[in-house]
Amino acid sequence: MTAPTVGIIGAGQLARMTTQAAMSLAVDVKVLAADPSDPACIAATAVEVGDPGDLAAIRRFAEGCDVVTFDHERVDLAAIATLEADGARVYPSSTTLRFSDKAHQRVEFSARELPVPQFAVVDSAADIEAFAAAHGWPVVAKTAVGGYDGRGVFVLADPHEARQVASTLVGCQIVVEPLLDIRAEIAVVVARRPSGAAIAYPVVETIQRHGICVETVTPADVDQCLAAEASELAISIAELTGAVGILAVEFFVTPDGLVVNELAPRPHNSGHWTIEGAVTSQFENHLRGILDWPLGATTTTAPAVAMVNILGGAHPTDPATRLSAALEVDDAHVHLY
Amino acid sequence: MTAPTVGIIGAGQLARMTTQAAMSLAVDVKVLAADPSDPACIAATAVEVGDPGDLAAIRRFAEGCDVVTFDHERVDLAAIATLEADGARVYPSSTTLRFSDKAHQRVEFSARELPVPQFAVVDSAADIEAFAAAHGWPVVAKTAVGGYDGRGVFVLADPHEARQVASTLVGCQIVVEPLLDIRAEIAVVVARRPSGAAIAYPVVETIQRHGICVETVTPADVDQCLAAEASELAISIAELTGAVGILAVEFFVTPDGLVVNELAPRPHNSGHWTIEGAVTSQFENHLRGILDWPLGATTTTAPAVAMVNILGGAHPTDPATRLSAALEVDDAHVHLY
């Protein structure tokens, strides 16, 4: 066996962590980087600089790869479908990636009776107002594509706010939903092979601030039946969406039970704890999944594992400036990126 | 804080694994590689190609580094001492590295009443025969410098074999010792900071075949008092030798108790199990030690951890050709290099 080459479109922090995991398995990683100073460029076996949105660039890039994957899901679906038509192995596939579109996801999941909030796919203030008339204010409006880390999500109190947001999102598909009574947010990270084998990591509670995941706790402090239901739903969703490699499924816990929030068809920050906290990290299992190799055990290495996400800059606890203090914490690990 | 740069002289597998660990802490690693295809070159932040034995090359290399360390201890001590005189931070230091000379180690340790075998430092067949006359045949002859993985170690049954070996080692210092009744071999990996803080990993049993460590088991199946004694001895030896970063101390377990076998002042194959089996890997603790950062916890992540070292090639269990089969083993991790 010669070492396989995995191509990653995009060269951000997730590509870097995936590359770090790839070294143990002697998997070569080639990245398509928008900029040669992108985080993964230092770690990768080979770097191509090019526009990840440019079909010619990604076609050229894919030629030397045994399998192609992504640093993030903000990619041009038509370009990915072209790669697939060329015969490239691309995971997540265009079919899976399409579920990152919240409108597509809500429509498909609701048709299959998966638990999603009540919703409408709209493109005007009038439609938002009609939805609110049926379900009550406030409502939540989300851009169907392109939102992440809380961007593209708007809580609207009244028709005035609906008109404001609609005017900034002209031409965009908007998913409108009731403002849910969210008791907790949980996530399940699933690894899956093309042959169908799938395995879930223990359910994680995620704590969000301003739409950013600042903390995760494993196992989640929720009812065991609810946790089991979340695991089963996440595996069903991995199968339904044809996910290969890692898929993270985020759920809201409401008084009426679980509802699906969103999906990320790639290693996700709700799975960063797995680097030291699970027998096999999400990054290694992403590689094993997309290479159709046996998946590694997803059990925890400690009774409980917490992840804290600290944004850098002037923050007084920024480990980049206070690394030594951070390393004083026994059993803690620091990942700077 | 800007990211520190660690320079590694040599670019083999240990440098590669150290570099992999460095990525999490955003530590830049520059390697001085004899050949641009050396294992660590793919992983390092920067590569300089040059002769690790050439003083001018290592002086130039050290200039851009905050601290310099090594892939292996087969280095020119005079060159390292010159680097230190230049003001470079070099760990292990020339003082520590000198203990890789088995003659120096035996003489110094015996003077401090550390448990070493009976020995003589000799350079002729006549001296070997004189030692054997006092202690009985067979004896073990070891080259004082340059031996590793069983090379440079000779079991001599009689004067004829002594003369044969002495004739191939003309001009070399030879350490001659009785053939010990070895009941087991154990090793203790210690991490130490320049400021003196030191911490030992749990005691490991090492299983050698043809002088190569083929398997380790943690914790070692030895009496708890003996294990505690080994830990204490290893920490004393780290202090005595001024070790900084990782020091591996190998012991023989004999009917009369522990005796020191040899030292490795760097990450060592008796510590490879720490990558997944300990809270902090020996590679991360080597970096933390040489950077004078707080050391990470050395406790195990499972009740027992085994490491199996498989040499590649035509071996039927070579994971490079049977990776998928190796990954089927639940809870197992594969590191190819």
XYZ file of C-alpha atoms in Angstrom:
674
model
C 0.000 0.000 0.000
C 1.307 3.418 -0.857
C 0.149 6.260 1.360
C -3.167 7.664 0.152
C -3.450 11.377 -0.577
C -6.371 13.256 0.934
C -7.119 16.633 -0.626
C -8.727 19.278 1.568
C -10.412 22.223 -0.125
C -9.680 25.118 2.207
C -6.766 25.326 4.652
C -8.186 26.648 7.917
C -7.905 25.353 11.453
C -9.997 22.228 10.813
C -7.800 21.265 7.881
C -4.784 21.800 10.123
C -6.130 19.552 12.870
C -7.083 16.917 10.305
C -3.563 17.061 8.889
C -2.085 16.652 12.357
C -4.160 13.472 12.789
C -3.186 12.256 9.309
C 0.505 12.154 10.226
C 0.048 9.167 12.531
C -1.493 7.130 9.728
C 1.070 8.312 7.173
C -1.754 9.776 5.108
C -0.537 12.558 2.839
C -2.663 15.702 2.949
C -2.731 18.231 0.152
C -4.608 21.488 0.784
C -6.128 23.980 -1.626
C -5.421 27.234 0.176
C -6.741 30.669 -0.718
C -3.605 32.103 0.902
C -0.220 30.447 1.576
C -0.339 31.734 5.161
C -3.559 29.808 5.934
C -3.313 27.714 9.139
C -3.095 24.269 7.526
C -0.339 25.164 5.062
C 2.404 24.574 7.633
C 1.138 21.087 8.405
C 0.191 19.805 4.960
C 2.284 17.476 2.833
C 1.614 19.713 -0.171
C -0.058 23.077 -0.706
C -1.759 24.395 -3.816
C -2.702 28.047 -3.727
C -5.937 28.746 -5.518
C -9.499 29.922 -5.154
C -11.555 27.162 -3.486
C -14.556 28.604 -5.355
C -12.943 28.278 -8.800
C -13.979 25.140 -10.683
C -10.791 24.968 -12.774
C -8.669 25.271 -9.615
C -10.490 22.542 -7.708
C -10.566 20.237 -10.734
C -6.798 20.547 -11.130
C -6.405 20.080 -7.372
C -8.593 16.941 -7.252
C -6.566 15.177 -9.933
C -3.749 14.240 -7.560
C -6.014 13.140 -4.688
C -7.426 9.743 -3.774
C -10.285 11.470 -1.972
C -11.322 15.105 -1.610
C -12.835 16.662 1.506
C -13.449 20.170 2.871
C -12.335 22.547 5.565
C -15.828 24.080 5.617
C -19.095 23.572 3.803
C -19.309 27.023 2.188
C -18.458 25.573 -1.199
C -19.946 25.784 -4.642
C -22.272 22.793 -4.966
C -22.259 22.881 -8.761
C -18.461 22.686 -8.754
C -18.548 19.699 -6.395
C -21.140 17.960 -8.561
C -18.817 18.491 -11.539
C -15.939 16.889 -9.632
C -18.172 13.927 -8.851
C -19.144 13.656 -12.512
C -15.408 13.622 -13.305
C -15.222 10.476 -11.155
C -13.541 12.022 -8.108
C -14.302 10.589 -4.672
C -15.641 13.627 -2.787
C -16.804 13.416 0.856
C -19.036 14.952 2.006
C -20.749 14.515 -1.358
C -22.819 17.228 -3.057
C -25.921 15.356 -1.844
C -24.755 15.649 1.768
C -23.484 19.213 1.380
C -26.888 20.316 0.117
C -28.291 19.709 3.618
C -26.230 22.652 4.848
C -28.928 24.687 3.108
C -31.377 25.145 6.002
C -34.381 25.388 3.686
C -33.526 22.099 1.963
C -32.805 20.463 5.322
C -36.085 21.584 6.930
C -38.162 20.533 3.919
C -36.516 17.115 3.577
C -36.465 16.335 7.301
C -40.041 17.411 7.832
C -41.132 15.224 4.870
C -39.455 12.280 6.675
C -41.012 13.184 10.027
C -37.688 13.982 11.648
C -38.212 16.489 14.483
C -37.736 19.993 13.133
C -39.347 23.229 14.352
C -42.423 24.538 12.608
C -41.056 26.599 9.732
C -41.693 28.351 6.459
C -39.296 29.102 3.635
C -39.895 32.717 2.663
C -38.300 35.635 0.870
C -40.256 38.688 2.005
C -41.342 40.639 5.071
C -44.958 39.902 4.215
C -44.321 36.144 4.396
C -42.534 36.549 7.750
C -45.503 38.522 9.054
C -47.907 35.847 7.813
C -45.889 33.175 9.643
C -45.854 35.287 12.811
C -49.588 35.830 12.528
C -50.035 32.052 12.695
C -47.357 31.312 15.345
C -46.950 34.545 17.298
C -44.086 37.020 17.657
C -41.172 36.907 18.117
C -39.958 34.678 15.304
C -36.489 33.636 14.230
C -35.348 34.289 10.664
C -32.317 32.446 9.298
C -30.645 32.789 5.941
C -30.936 29.392 4.256
C -27.277 29.401 3.224
C -24.052 31.022 4.387
C -24.779 31.522 8.097
C -22.375 30.227 10.730
C -21.308 31.064 14.307
C -24.579 32.948 14.844
C -24.287 35.044 11.688
C -27.365 35.036 9.514
C -29.719 34.389 12.447
C -32.143 37.149 13.507
C -34.714 37.233 16.298
C -37.570 39.470 15.119
C -39.912 41.063 17.672
C -42.388 42.733 15.337
C -43.284 43.616 11.716
C -40.884 46.568 11.790
C -37.890 44.306 12.520
C -39.139 41.800 9.932
C -39.126 44.523 7.261
C -35.619 45.664 8.299
C -34.151 42.178 8.006
C -36.035 41.334 4.821
C -34.656 44.490 3.208
C -31.063 43.442 3.991
C -31.703 39.916 2.684
C -33.313 40.758 -0.643
C -33.081 37.792 -2.989
C -32.140 35.346 -0.200
C -34.155 32.364 0.900
C -35.110 32.807 4.543
C -36.238 30.081 6.942
C -38.619 31.499 9.527
C -39.395 29.606 12.722
C -41.043 30.282 16.097
C -38.722 31.400 18.898
C -38.359 28.079 20.693
C -38.215 27.578 24.430
C -34.703 26.136 24.398
C -33.766 24.357 27.644
C -30.391 23.132 26.404
C -28.438 22.587 23.226
C -26.854 19.227 22.536
C -24.853 17.827 19.658
C -24.000 14.383 18.379
C -20.906 13.810 16.269
C -21.235 10.790 13.987
C -18.573 9.078 11.887
C -19.663 7.061 8.873
C -18.044 5.048 6.092
C -19.255 4.910 2.469
C -20.062 1.244 3.083
C -22.604 2.386 5.684
C -20.977 1.610 9.040
C -21.690 4.511 11.403
C -20.772 5.227 14.997
C -21.780 8.103 17.286
C -19.696 9.858 19.926
C -21.328 10.382 23.325
C -23.877 13.218 23.372
C -22.367 16.619 24.127
C -23.992 19.616 25.748
C -22.962 22.788 23.958
C -23.047 26.198 25.564
C -23.435 29.042 23.096
C -22.717 32.726 23.636
C -23.597 35.194 20.893
C -24.067 32.232 18.579
C -20.564 30.861 19.215
C -19.947 27.565 20.979
C -17.883 28.580 24.010
C -18.031 25.355 25.970
C -18.954 21.695 25.601
C -19.512 19.100 28.309
C -19.474 15.339 27.681
C -21.578 13.483 28.619
C -24.448 15.958 28.302
C -26.464 16.457 31.488
C -29.715 15.248 29.950
C -32.056 12.332 30.475
C -30.537 9.045 29.239
C -33.541 8.307 27.015
C -33.227 11.722 25.401
C -29.516 11.131 24.852
C -30.229 7.749 23.261
C -32.879 9.343 21.038
C -30.406 12.041 19.945
C -27.812 9.382 19.058
C -30.313 7.385 17.028
C -31.595 10.483 15.241
C -28.047 11.582 14.415
C -27.210 8.192 12.912
C -30.477 8.214 10.921
C -29.630 11.677 9.665
C -26.117 10.547 8.680
C -27.710 7.753 6.648
C -30.429 9.945 5.152
C -27.953 12.621 4.084
C -25.394 10.049 2.874
C -22.772 11.556 5.174
C -19.250 10.123 4.931
C -16.556 11.054 7.435
C -17.789 13.246 10.286
C -21.281 14.730 10.537
C -22.215 16.877 13.538
C -25.935 17.161 14.294
C -27.013 19.965 16.640
C -30.283 19.672 18.544
C -32.382 21.978 20.682
C -33.839 20.428 23.822
C -37.323 21.914 24.255
C -40.186 21.106 26.635
C -41.690 19.137 23.727
C -38.523 17.125 23.144
C -35.680 17.287 20.655
C -35.678 19.341 17.490
C -32.905 19.380 14.916
C -31.126 22.722 14.780
C -28.433 22.327 12.149
C -25.881 20.010 10.568
C -22.180 20.310 9.867
C -20.881 17.633 7.470
C -17.273 17.803 8.761
C -15.253 17.897 11.998
C -17.004 20.403 14.229
C -16.206 22.378 17.358
C -18.718 20.275 19.293
C -16.230 17.447 18.670
C -12.945 19.159 19.539
C -13.032 17.483 22.959
C -12.441 14.158 21.201
C -8.760 15.001 20.532
C -7.775 13.925 24.024
C -11.188 13.048 25.477
C -12.126 10.161 23.186
C -10.279 7.007 22.220
C -10.283 8.180 18.595
C -10.476 11.863 17.675
C -13.096 13.195 15.269
C -10.242 14.188 12.943
C -8.855 10.658 12.742
C -12.355 9.237 12.299
C -13.078 11.777 9.552
C -10.014 10.471 7.712
C -10.892 6.836 8.407
C -14.435 7.472 7.204
C -13.584 9.201 3.938
C -10.868 6.588 3.215
C -13.399 3.795 3.970
C -11.168 2.390 6.707
C -12.533 0.853 9.940
C -13.763 3.550 12.326
C -12.104 3.965 15.715
C -13.764 3.682 19.117
C -15.676 6.792 20.184
C -15.747 6.168 23.939
C -14.403 8.767 26.346
C -11.003 8.514 28.056
C -12.327 10.075 31.281
C -15.659 10.092 33.140
C -16.324 13.663 31.964
C -14.663 15.927 29.443
C -15.093 19.684 28.960
C -13.924 21.892 26.094
C -13.630 25.659 26.460
C -13.323 27.767 23.331
C -11.496 31.025 24.051
C -11.429 33.662 21.353
C -8.076 35.414 21.311
C -7.149 39.039 21.125
C -7.355 41.239 24.195
C -9.227 38.625 26.233
C -7.511 38.371 29.645
C -7.622 34.576 29.605
C -6.244 34.281 26.071
C -3.947 31.245 26.302
C -1.779 32.605 23.484
C -0.524 35.251 25.895
C -0.974 33.243 29.092
C -0.023 29.803 27.856
C 2.021 28.959 30.892
C -0.939 29.682 33.195
C -3.194 27.563 31.015
C -0.748 24.642 31.113
C -0.696 24.789 34.918
C -4.222 23.360 34.862
C -3.752 19.673 35.546
C -5.243 17.332 32.928
C -5.916 20.308 30.624
C -4.716 20.489 27.038
C -4.294 23.629 25.008
C -4.822 23.881 21.273
C -3.849 27.228 19.834
C -4.928 28.117 16.301
C 3.742 36.094 23.213
C 4.905 35.162 19.765
C 5.213 31.461 19.017
C 8.587 30.113 20.143
C 10.762 28.256 17.651
C 12.189 24.910 18.679
C 15.097 23.658 16.572
C 15.583 19.902 16.266
C 18.962 18.626 15.090
C 18.073 15.596 13.019
C 14.749 14.950 11.292
C 13.837 11.337 11.989
C 10.663 9.774 13.355
C 11.058 11.243 16.858
C 11.430 14.743 15.433
C 8.325 14.086 13.366
C 6.262 12.983 16.366
C 7.548 15.956 18.375
C 6.527 18.276 15.550
C 3.072 16.731 15.453
C 2.691 17.500 19.172
C 4.051 21.035 18.680
C 1.209 21.966 16.354
C -1.358 21.975 19.164
C 0.679 24.507 21.128
C 1.446 26.624 18.045
C 5.138 25.990 18.623
C 7.142 26.388 15.423
C 9.581 23.559 14.756
C 12.618 23.939 12.528
C 14.600 20.802 11.710
C 18.206 20.376 10.606
C 17.847 17.457 8.197
C 20.638 15.474 6.576
C 18.244 14.788 3.704
C 15.109 16.684 2.603
C 13.191 13.385 2.477
C 13.775 12.688 6.204
C 10.532 11.823 8.080
C 10.152 15.092 10.004
C 10.593 17.369 6.975
C 6.950 17.057 5.959
C 5.734 18.126 9.387
C 8.181 20.878 10.313
C 7.493 24.606 10.051
C 10.891 25.054 8.415
C 13.617 22.733 7.169
C 17.322 23.398 6.854
C 19.287 20.751 5.007
C 22.735 20.266 6.448
C 25.050 17.855 8.182
C 23.967 17.516 11.847
C 27.623 16.730 12.598
C 28.962 19.948 11.053
C 29.615 22.710 13.590
C 29.123 25.564 11.107
C 25.784 24.077 9.993
C 24.416 23.622 13.508
C 25.651 27.069 14.600
C 23.832 28.704 11.685
C 20.791 26.526 12.422
C 20.712 27.453 16.140
C 20.658 31.192 15.431
C 16.963 31.262 14.563
C 15.857 29.011 17.440
C 14.676 29.833 20.959
C 15.795 26.384 22.097
C 17.622 23.548 20.374
C 16.974 19.845 20.927
C 17.807 16.557 19.190
C 16.239 13.726 17.277
C 18.869 11.338 18.679
C 21.860 11.548 20.968
C 24.482 10.516 18.426
C 25.753 14.071 18.200
C 29.148 15.718 18.458
C 29.526 16.783 22.082
C 32.201 19.368 21.315
C 29.897 21.036 18.790
C 27.077 21.138 21.364
C 29.417 22.641 23.961
C 30.359 25.319 21.420
C 26.667 26.126 20.863
C 26.234 26.467 24.622
C 29.266 28.755 24.812
C 27.604 30.848 22.066
C 24.720 31.310 24.515
C 22.226 28.964 22.838
C 19.687 27.136 24.999
C 20.392 23.466 24.190
C 18.436 20.618 25.825
C 19.593 18.005 26.550
C 22.777 19.877 27.416
C 26.259 18.586 26.667
C 26.474 17.610 30.355
C 23.392 15.422 30.015
C 24.365 14.070 26.603
C 27.696 12.879 27.986
C 25.815 10.270 30.035
C 24.918 8.502 26.786
C 28.557 7.364 26.940
C 28.136 4.104 28.869
C 31.637 4.324 30.380
C 31.007 7.827 31.724
C 27.570 6.789 32.988
C 28.821 3.663 34.798
C 31.751 5.537 36.396
C 29.630 8.488 37.567
C 26.674 6.404 38.762
C 28.848 3.935 40.614
C 30.657 6.836 42.342
C 27.242 8.036 43.553
C 26.184 4.536 44.624
C 23.423 4.315 42.062
C 22.747 0.646 41.220
C 24.838 -0.324 38.210
C 26.226 -3.748 37.337
C 29.802 -4.595 38.231
C 31.824 -3.304 35.312
C 35.210 -2.349 33.939
C 36.062 0.123 31.209
C 38.567 -1.626 28.952
C 40.040 -1.478 25.482
C 41.630 -4.885 24.933
C 40.904 -8.624 24.918
C 43.365 -9.061 27.796
C 41.348 -6.657 29.969
C 38.109 -8.480 29.085
C 39.722 -11.781 30.019
C 40.954 -10.313 33.314
C 37.393 -9.136 34.111
C 36.018 -12.574 33.227
C 38.643 -14.258 35.405
C 37.262 -12.280 38.352
C 33.519 -12.544 37.492
C 33.228 -15.649 35.335
C 32.291 -16.250 31.701
C 30.181 -15.281 29.841
C 30.558 -11.515 29.999
C 28.823 -8.731 28.111
C 30.907 -6.205 26.193
C 29.322 -2.925 25.098
C 30.825 -0.139 23.051
C 30.796 2.946 25.278
C 29.365 5.143 22.525
C 27.299 4.675 19.399
C 25.304 1.566 20.253
C 21.528 1.498 19.976
C 18.747 -1.031 19.313
C 21.059 -3.835 20.396
C 23.943 -2.822 18.151
C 27.306 -2.587 19.897
C 26.366 -5.199 22.543
C 28.184 -8.575 22.522
C 27.771 -11.588 24.777
C 31.184 -13.278 24.990
C 31.418 -16.952 25.998
C 35.184 -17.358 26.130
C 38.616 -15.763 25.481
C 38.347 -16.582 21.767
C 35.161 -14.517 21.388
C 36.707 -11.764 23.503
C 39.641 -11.519 21.107
C 37.319 -11.503 18.078
C 35.239 -8.619 19.407
C 38.238 -6.681 20.696
C 39.820 -6.913 17.241
C 36.708 -5.346 15.629
C 36.582 -2.605 18.259
C 40.227 -1.487 18.176
C 40.539 2.010 19.618
C 37.029 1.951 21.180
C 36.270 2.147 24.863
C 34.451 -1.017 25.890
C 32.330 -1.490 29.014
C 32.525 -5.088 30.199
C 29.977 -6.461 32.653
C 28.881 -9.873 33.951
C 26.006 -11.537 32.091
C 23.190 -10.640 34.469
C 20.288 -12.866 35.420
C 17.652 -10.533 33.980
C 14.131 -11.335 35.149
C 12.515 -8.364 33.402
C 13.366 -5.038 31.812
C 11.545 -1.926 32.890
C 11.814 1.732 31.929
C 10.804 5.018 33.472
C 10.237 8.070 31.299
C 10.803 11.316 33.195
C 10.006 14.877 32.119
C 11.944 17.713 33.724
C 12.107 21.510 33.472
C 15.299 23.583 33.741
C 13.852 25.025 36.930
C 13.984 21.514 38.416
C 10.367 20.336 38.443
C 10.312 16.688 37.370
C 7.553 14.132 36.899
C 7.718 10.428 36.037
C 5.362 8.408 33.875
C 4.138 5.090 35.278
C 6.752 2.324 35.121
C 6.730 0.376 31.862
C 7.770 -3.187 31.223
C 9.705 -3.436 27.985
C 10.011 -6.628 26.002
C 13.115 -6.772 23.831
C 13.810 -9.048 20.907
C 17.253 -9.014 19.293
C 17.942 -5.833 21.239
C 14.892 -4.019 19.860
C 11.952 -2.998 22.023
C 9.037 -4.861 20.445
C 6.444 -4.350 23.145
C 5.747 -2.278 26.247
C 3.128 -2.824 28.924
C 2.014 -0.138 31.378
C 1.859 -0.518 34.306
C 4.773 -2.952 34.555
C 3.919 -6.270 36.206
C 6.428 -5.806 39.036
C 6.242 -5.398 42.792
C 4.899 -1.949 43.772
C 7.922 -1.198 45.956
C 10.248 -2.014 43.097
C 8.205 0.246 40.783
C 8.364 3.073 43.319
C 12.107 2.585 43.657
C 12.523 2.727 39.863
C 10.553 5.992 39.726
C 12.633 7.563 42.466
C 15.881 6.417 40.891
C 14.822 7.775 37.498
C 14.006 11.176 38.970
C 17.340 11.218 40.873
C 19.123 10.359 37.640
C 17.289 13.140 35.786
C 18.510 15.560 38.462
C 22.041 14.177 38.566
C 22.404 14.318 34.783
C 20.719 17.732 34.542
C 18.180 16.322 32.107
C 15.687 18.779 30.590
C 12.742 17.584 28.527
C 12.364 13.798 28.397
C 14.842 11.321 29.869
C 14.154 7.578 29.598
C 15.922 5.375 32.141
C 16.059 1.641 31.406
C 16.546 -0.834 34.242
C 17.204 -4.534 34.511
C 15.235 -6.359 37.195
C 17.599 -8.991 38.681
C 17.279 -11.318 41.687
C 19.404 -8.754 43.574
C 17.126 -5.839 42.635
C 17.271 -3.055 40.059
C 20.316 -2.101 38.054
C 20.498 0.778 35.606
C 20.895 -0.396 32.032
C 20.999 2.758 29.923
C 19.665 6.278 29.441
C 18.091 8.089 26.509
C 17.915 11.875 26.992
C 14.967 12.330 24.593
C 11.555 10.879 23.737
C 12.046 7.130 23.648
C 10.211 4.108 22.307
C 9.472 3.017 25.876
C 7.285 6.169 25.978
C 5.445 5.865 22.656
C 2.417 4.459 24.501
C 1.950 7.916 26.057
C 0.598 9.362 22.774
C -2.854 7.993 23.498
C -2.234 6.138 26.754
C -1.237 9.067 28.971
C -2.944 12.376 29.680
C 0.070 14.175 28.187
C 2.327 12.522 25.605
C 6.090 12.315 26.073
C 6.449 14.487 22.966
C 4.335 17.310 24.396
C 6.133 17.034 27.744
C 9.507 17.111 25.986
C 8.463 20.415 24.405
C 7.010 21.757 27.655
C 10.208 20.774 29.477
C 12.688 22.339 27.067
C 10.535 25.496 26.843
C 10.357 25.626 30.678
C 6.562 25.463 30.591
C 4.461 23.609 33.194
C 4.623 19.854 32.657
C 1.445 17.948 31.847
C -0.078 15.090 33.845
C 1.569 11.708 33.223
C -1.263 9.472 34.406
C -2.700 6.799 32.116
C -5.993 7.156 30.246
C -6.843 3.459 30.682
C -6.187 0.803 33.338
C -3.511 -0.790 31.136
C -1.794 0.274 27.930
C 0.321 -1.815 25.551
C 2.532 -0.700 22.685
C 3.634 -3.067 19.954
C 6.511 -2.052 17.700
C 6.257 -3.745 14.318
C 9.152 -3.456 11.919
C 7.903 -3.119 8.365
C 8.976 -4.765 5.170
C 7.855 -8.274 4.361
C 6.477 -8.897 7.857
C 2.982 -10.390 7.505
C 1.548 -8.117 10.180
C 3.094 -4.932 8.758
C 0.338 -2.354 9.288
C 1.580 -0.356 6.312
C 0.245 -3.106 4.064
C -2.540 -4.292 6.362
C -3.648 -0.992 7.849
C -7.324 -1.763 7.549
C -6.882 -4.980 9.552
C -4.901 -3.096 12.199
C -7.597 -0.428 12.504
C -10.228 -3.121 13.066
C -8.701 -3.645 16.518
C -10.960 -1.729 18.853
C -9.203 0.869 21.014
C -5.986 0.413 19.014
C -4.094 3.266 17.394
C -1.654 2.941 14.546
C 1.382 5.153 14.057
C 3.175 4.537 10.785
C 6.645 5.949 10.263
